[in-house]
Amino acid sequence: MYKKIKVVLVILFVIILIGAFFWLEKNQKLAVKQEAPTKKDIAQTVSQVLAERKVLPKEKIKELRLERLSNFQGIEGLNETDQYVEEKAVQENSNQITSSQISNYQTFVTPKDAAVMSLAQGKTYQQIYQAALKWVWVEDEIINGTAEKWLYPNFFLTQTPSLATNPVLGRVASDCESQAYTLVSALRAAGMPADNVRVVTGKVNFGGTVGGHAWVEVYDEKAGWFQLEATSGDYYDSQSKKLVSSAGIDYDYFKNYQYPSVVKWTMFNDQYFFDLTRGQGVAPEVWFDEETIKKQDDPAKITYQLPDALKKMREERANSLREELLKMDKKEFQEKINLLKNKKTVTDGVAITGENFNSEQITNQILSVINQLEQAIIQGATAEQKAAFQKAAAEGLAKANQMLAASTQLSAEEKAKIQAMLDEAETLLENGISQVQLLVLKKEALAFLDQLEKDIQSGEIKNKLNEKRGQLQR
């Protein structure tokens, strides 16, 4: 048992060190806010719900003409949208990002706007969504005269009904992005926590056609993330030139059916922003669910480069946010490690295969690495520190491989599993690690510490220690 623990802990060191080096080297901006630990039964329920979601019926797509959302591509594309929002939209509009925001995307979520608050006042989340279904979906080309035009919620709610270009005068109308971030604005105004709601841009596949789109995702503790599709309501048919009434998709519909997203580019609200493709931003850990991580687009597709001034501003404004969130994130690691250190059952030294092993030394090492990691990320790292991280990671990887090869305590299946982890670590060391990958690895590390804590509390480790001691004495 201890041999296994030691091997896995060495791997944990490697993961942390590799993650630290590439995090600093690539100057990425991920900071995560650690939520209270999710209970195992809740996690299993969410996983089961996701697995049981059915494929969106073709009949539903046909009934609501949802293929229009893919065909007309309300969001042009990854690069085109980034350039529009981060450069052109800033020139067209007066809204400026606040000191607690790091992207112009966030300026389009305005929960404190008077028109938004009026919409949300006295309504439940479901009632706000029902009101959103009455907004009319109209192509940007028709109502705005251009392929990409983002309207601030106030303008969308108060001015579009009287626009001369509005084919359904008297009705609030525009394309998908305006409806998505206005809906999020209203939900936030009604009290929905920023951690639990986001606008998502990316690609969807409604009826066989893939196109750019913007939609809303809401987090439910039992169901996980599910989607709201405001554009499933009334829409303007540009071919028949008529307004088509549609009941739209129910609030809870995508708790039971799969939303047909293909890739996700950005996630944001007024408080958080994360660029999944670049791996940059500030967002709570709950935003990095398995389904979202799988929907990352290929970074090689990025052709638009953010202006230097914007990159500098993003970095400067993210510093205080990143520091605060990293401190919160580090806390759970410390709590778990301190629990381990206080358990006398694992501080006994025991000889296994000729090596002296002391669990308290191991936990102290982990805590030291985490402390160094946080300090380096917050304060920056010198070239010497970066080189030291890389060297330590390479040495740790080599040591772990040696231990695995020499181990007589692991089954062939266990060896194969750990070897796969080491191979992955080696690949990451060679090719770099994305921040989402780092988050996944961190979650795995926390899960390991959770299990170790349970073994300690149940006395299982002490029993196995005594068993191993007896075997060695014989």
mmCIF file with all atom_site columns, C-alpha atoms in Angstrom, residues 106-189:
data_model
loop_
_atom_site.group_PDB
_atom_site.id
_atom_site.type_symbol
_atom_site.label_atom_id
_atom_site.label_alt_id
_atom_site.label_comp_id
_atom_site.label_asym_id
_atom_site.label_entity_id
_atom_site.label_seq_id
_atom_site.pdbx_PDB_ins_code
_atom_site.Cartn_x
_atom_site.Cartn_y
_atom_site.Cartn_z
_atom_site.occupancy
_atom_site.B_iso_or_equiv
_atom_site.pdbx_formal_charge
_atom_site.auth_seq_id
_atom_site.auth_comp_id
_atom_site.auth_asym_id
_atom_site.auth_atom_id
_atom_site.pdbx_PDB_model_num
ATOM 1  C CA . GLN A 1 106 ? -18.111 41.081 -20.211 1.00 0.00 ? 106 GLN A CA 1
ATOM 2  C CA . THR A 1 107 ? -19.397 44.596 -20.892 1.00 0.00 ? 107 THR A CA 1
ATOM 3  C CA . PHE A 1 108 ? -22.384 43.119 -22.725 1.00 0.00 ? 108 PHE A CA 1
ATOM 4  C CA . VAL A 1 109 ? -23.722 41.523 -19.525 1.00 0.00 ? 109 VAL A CA 1
ATOM 5  C CA . THR A 1 110 ? -25.341 44.399 -17.620 1.00 0.00 ? 110 THR A CA 1
ATOM 6  C CA . PRO A 1 111 ? -27.413 43.238 -14.616 1.00 0.00 ? 111 PRO A CA 1
ATOM 7  C CA . LYS A 1 112 ? -27.504 46.757 -13.135 1.00 0.00 ? 112 LYS A CA 1
ATOM 8  C CA . ASP A 1 113 ? -28.981 48.380 -16.238 1.00 0.00 ? 113 ASP A CA 1
ATOM 9  C CA . ALA A 1 114 ? -32.394 49.990 -15.620 1.00 0.00 ? 114 ALA A CA 1
ATOM 10 C CA . ALA A 1 115 ? -34.149 48.205 -18.498 1.00 0.00 ? 115 ALA A CA 1
ATOM 11 C CA . VAL A 1 116 ? -32.677 44.866 -17.451 1.00 0.00 ? 116 VAL A CA 1
ATOM 12 C CA . MET A 1 117 ? -33.695 45.326 -13.815 1.00 0.00 ? 117 MET A CA 1
ATOM 13 C CA . SER A 1 118 ? -37.190 46.294 -14.923 1.00 0.00 ? 118 SER A CA 1
ATOM 14 C CA . LEU A 1 119 ? -37.423 43.071 -16.946 1.00 0.00 ? 119 LEU A CA 1
ATOM 15 C CA . ALA A 1 120 ? -36.235 40.958 -14.014 1.00 0.00 ? 120 ALA A CA 1
ATOM 16 C CA . GLN A 1 121 ? -38.210 42.664 -11.248 1.00 0.00 ? 121 GLN A CA 1
ATOM 17 C CA . GLY A 1 122 ? -40.606 40.342 -9.436  1.00 0.00 ? 122 GLY A CA 1
ATOM 18 C CA . LYS A 1 123 ? -39.969 37.411 -11.782 1.00 0.00 ? 123 LYS A CA 1
ATOM 19 C CA . THR A 1 124 ? -38.607 33.936 -11.167 1.00 0.00 ? 124 THR A CA 1
ATOM 20 C CA . TYR A 1 125 ? -35.804 32.623 -13.372 1.00 0.00 ? 125 TYR A CA 1
ATOM 21 C CA . GLN A 1 126 ? -38.342 30.582 -15.333 1.00 0.00 ? 126 GLN A CA 1
ATOM 22 C CA . GLN A 1 127 ? -40.575 33.626 -15.863 1.00 0.00 ? 127 GLN A CA 1
ATOM 23 C CA . ILE A 1 128 ? -37.619 35.654 -17.136 1.00 0.00 ? 128 ILE A CA 1
ATOM 24 C CA . TYR A 1 129 ? -36.841 32.910 -19.634 1.00 0.00 ? 129 TYR A CA 1
ATOM 25 C CA . GLN A 1 130 ? -40.477 32.817 -20.757 1.00 0.00 ? 130 GLN A CA 1
ATOM 26 C CA . ALA A 1 131 ? -40.295 36.570 -21.366 1.00 0.00 ? 131 ALA A CA 1
ATOM 27 C CA . ALA A 1 132 ? -37.124 36.038 -23.416 1.00 0.00 ? 132 ALA A CA 1
ATOM 28 C CA . LEU A 1 133 ? -38.946 33.564 -25.660 1.00 0.00 ? 133 LEU A CA 1
ATOM 29 C CA . LYS A 1 134 ? -41.105 36.500 -26.788 1.00 0.00 ? 134 LYS A CA 1
ATOM 30 C CA . TRP A 1 135 ? -38.091 38.293 -28.203 1.00 0.00 ? 135 TRP A CA 1
ATOM 31 C CA . VAL A 1 136 ? -38.012 37.822 -31.959 1.00 0.00 ? 136 VAL A CA 1
ATOM 32 C CA . TRP A 1 137 ? -35.018 36.207 -33.611 1.00 0.00 ? 137 TRP A CA 1
ATOM 33 C CA . VAL A 1 138 ? -34.027 38.238 -36.675 1.00 0.00 ? 138 VAL A CA 1
ATOM 34 C CA . GLU A 1 139 ? -30.847 37.842 -38.692 1.00 0.00 ? 139 GLU A CA 1
ATOM 35 C CA . ASP A 1 140 ? -28.155 40.464 -38.087 1.00 0.00 ? 140 ASP A CA 1
ATOM 36 C CA . GLU A 1 141 ? -27.990 41.190 -41.806 1.00 0.00 ? 141 GLU A CA 1
ATOM 37 C CA . ILE A 1 142 ? -31.652 42.231 -41.786 1.00 0.00 ? 142 ILE A CA 1
ATOM 38 C CA . ILE A 1 143 ? -32.026 44.219 -38.593 1.00 0.00 ? 143 ILE A CA 1
ATOM 39 C CA . ASN A 1 144 ? -28.465 45.522 -38.245 1.00 0.00 ? 144 ASN A CA 1
ATOM 40 C CA . GLY A 1 145 ? -27.317 45.561 -41.870 1.00 0.00 ? 145 GLY A CA 1
ATOM 41 C CA . THR A 1 146 ? -24.115 43.661 -41.114 1.00 0.00 ? 146 THR A CA 1
ATOM 42 C CA . ALA A 1 147 ? -22.981 40.110 -40.450 1.00 0.00 ? 147 ALA A CA 1
ATOM 43 C CA . GLU A 1 148 ? -21.928 40.867 -36.854 1.00 0.00 ? 148 GLU A CA 1
ATOM 44 C CA . LYS A 1 149 ? -23.468 43.471 -34.557 1.00 0.00 ? 149 LYS A CA 1
ATOM 45 C CA . TRP A 1 150 ? -23.677 43.186 -30.786 1.00 0.00 ? 150 TRP A CA 1
ATOM 46 C CA . LEU A 1 151 ? -26.322 45.384 -29.142 1.00 0.00 ? 151 LEU A CA 1
ATOM 47 C CA . TYR A 1 152 ? -26.121 46.275 -25.476 1.00 0.00 ? 152 TYR A CA 1
ATOM 48 C CA . PRO A 1 153 ? -29.089 44.932 -23.473 1.00 0.00 ? 153 PRO A CA 1
ATOM 49 C CA . ASN A 1 154 ? -30.543 48.400 -22.899 1.00 0.00 ? 154 ASN A CA 1
ATOM 50 C CA . PHE A 1 155 ? -30.561 49.202 -26.624 1.00 0.00 ? 155 PHE A CA 1
ATOM 51 C CA . PHE A 1 156 ? -31.850 45.725 -27.452 1.00 0.00 ? 156 PHE A CA 1
ATOM 52 C CA . LEU A 1 157 ? -34.763 46.013 -25.002 1.00 0.00 ? 157 LEU A CA 1
ATOM 53 C CA . THR A 1 158 ? -35.709 49.662 -25.511 1.00 0.00 ? 158 THR A CA 1
ATOM 54 C CA . GLN A 1 159 ? -34.638 50.663 -29.030 1.00 0.00 ? 159 GLN A CA 1
ATOM 55 C CA . THR A 1 160 ? -35.007 47.666 -31.353 1.00 0.00 ? 160 THR A CA 1
ATOM 56 C CA . PRO A 1 161 ? -38.846 47.748 -31.275 1.00 0.00 ? 161 PRO A CA 1
ATOM 57 C CA . SER A 1 162 ? -38.752 51.093 -33.098 1.00 0.00 ? 162 SER A CA 1
ATOM 58 C CA . LEU A 1 163 ? -35.801 50.540 -35.455 1.00 0.00 ? 163 LEU A CA 1
ATOM 59 C CA . ALA A 1 164 ? -36.701 51.282 -39.073 1.00 0.00 ? 164 ALA A CA 1
ATOM 60 C CA . THR A 1 165 ? -34.860 48.103 -40.077 1.00 0.00 ? 165 THR A CA 1
ATOM 61 C CA . ASN A 1 166 ? -36.889 45.939 -37.701 1.00 0.00 ? 166 ASN A CA 1
ATOM 62 C CA . PRO A 1 167 ? -39.228 43.786 -39.829 1.00 0.00 ? 167 PRO A CA 1
ATOM 63 C CA . VAL A 1 168 ? -41.458 43.170 -36.776 1.00 0.00 ? 168 VAL A CA 1
ATOM 64 C CA . LEU A 1 169 ? -41.942 46.727 -35.501 1.00 0.00 ? 169 LEU A CA 1
ATOM 65 C CA . GLY A 1 170 ? -43.074 46.957 -31.913 1.00 0.00 ? 170 GLY A CA 1
ATOM 66 C CA . ARG A 1 171 ? -41.273 43.766 -30.890 1.00 0.00 ? 171 ARG A CA 1
ATOM 67 C CA . VAL A 1 172 ? -37.892 43.389 -29.202 1.00 0.00 ? 172 VAL A CA 1
ATOM 68 C CA . ALA A 1 173 ? -35.741 41.743 -31.862 1.00 0.00 ? 173 ALA A CA 1
ATOM 69 C CA . SER A 1 174 ? -32.191 40.776 -32.802 1.00 0.00 ? 174 SER A CA 1
ATOM 70 C CA . ASP A 1 175 ? -29.833 37.865 -33.349 1.00 0.00 ? 175 ASP A CA 1
ATOM 71 C CA . CYS A 1 176 ? -28.617 35.162 -30.949 1.00 0.00 ? 176 CYS A CA 1
ATOM 72 C CA . GLU A 1 177 ? -25.830 37.015 -29.133 1.00 0.00 ? 177 GLU A CA 1
ATOM 73 C CA . SER A 1 178 ? -28.059 39.918 -28.016 1.00 0.00 ? 178 SER A CA 1
ATOM 74 C CA . GLN A 1 179 ? -30.661 37.479 -26.731 1.00 0.00 ? 179 GLN A CA 1
ATOM 75 C CA . ALA A 1 180 ? -28.091 35.325 -24.921 1.00 0.00 ? 180 ALA A CA 1
ATOM 76 C CA . TYR A 1 181 ? -26.277 38.015 -22.954 1.00 0.00 ? 181 TYR A CA 1
ATOM 77 C CA . THR A 1 182 ? -29.480 39.974 -22.259 1.00 0.00 ? 182 THR A CA 1
ATOM 78 C CA . LEU A 1 183 ? -31.019 36.822 -20.782 1.00 0.00 ? 183 LEU A CA 1
ATOM 79 C CA . VAL A 1 184 ? -27.929 36.291 -18.606 1.00 0.00 ? 184 VAL A CA 1
ATOM 80 C CA . SER A 1 185 ? -28.089 39.958 -17.563 1.00 0.00 ? 185 SER A CA 1
ATOM 81 C CA . ALA A 1 186 ? -31.702 39.530 -16.434 1.00 0.00 ? 186 ALA A CA 1
ATOM 82 C CA . LEU A 1 187 ? -31.003 36.269 -14.590 1.00 0.00 ? 187 LEU A CA 1
ATOM 83 C CA . ARG A 1 188 ? -28.110 37.948 -12.788 1.00 0.00 ? 188 ARG A CA 1
ATOM 84 C CA . ALA A 1 189 ? -30.341 40.932 -11.934 1.00 0.00 ? 189 ALA A CA 1
#
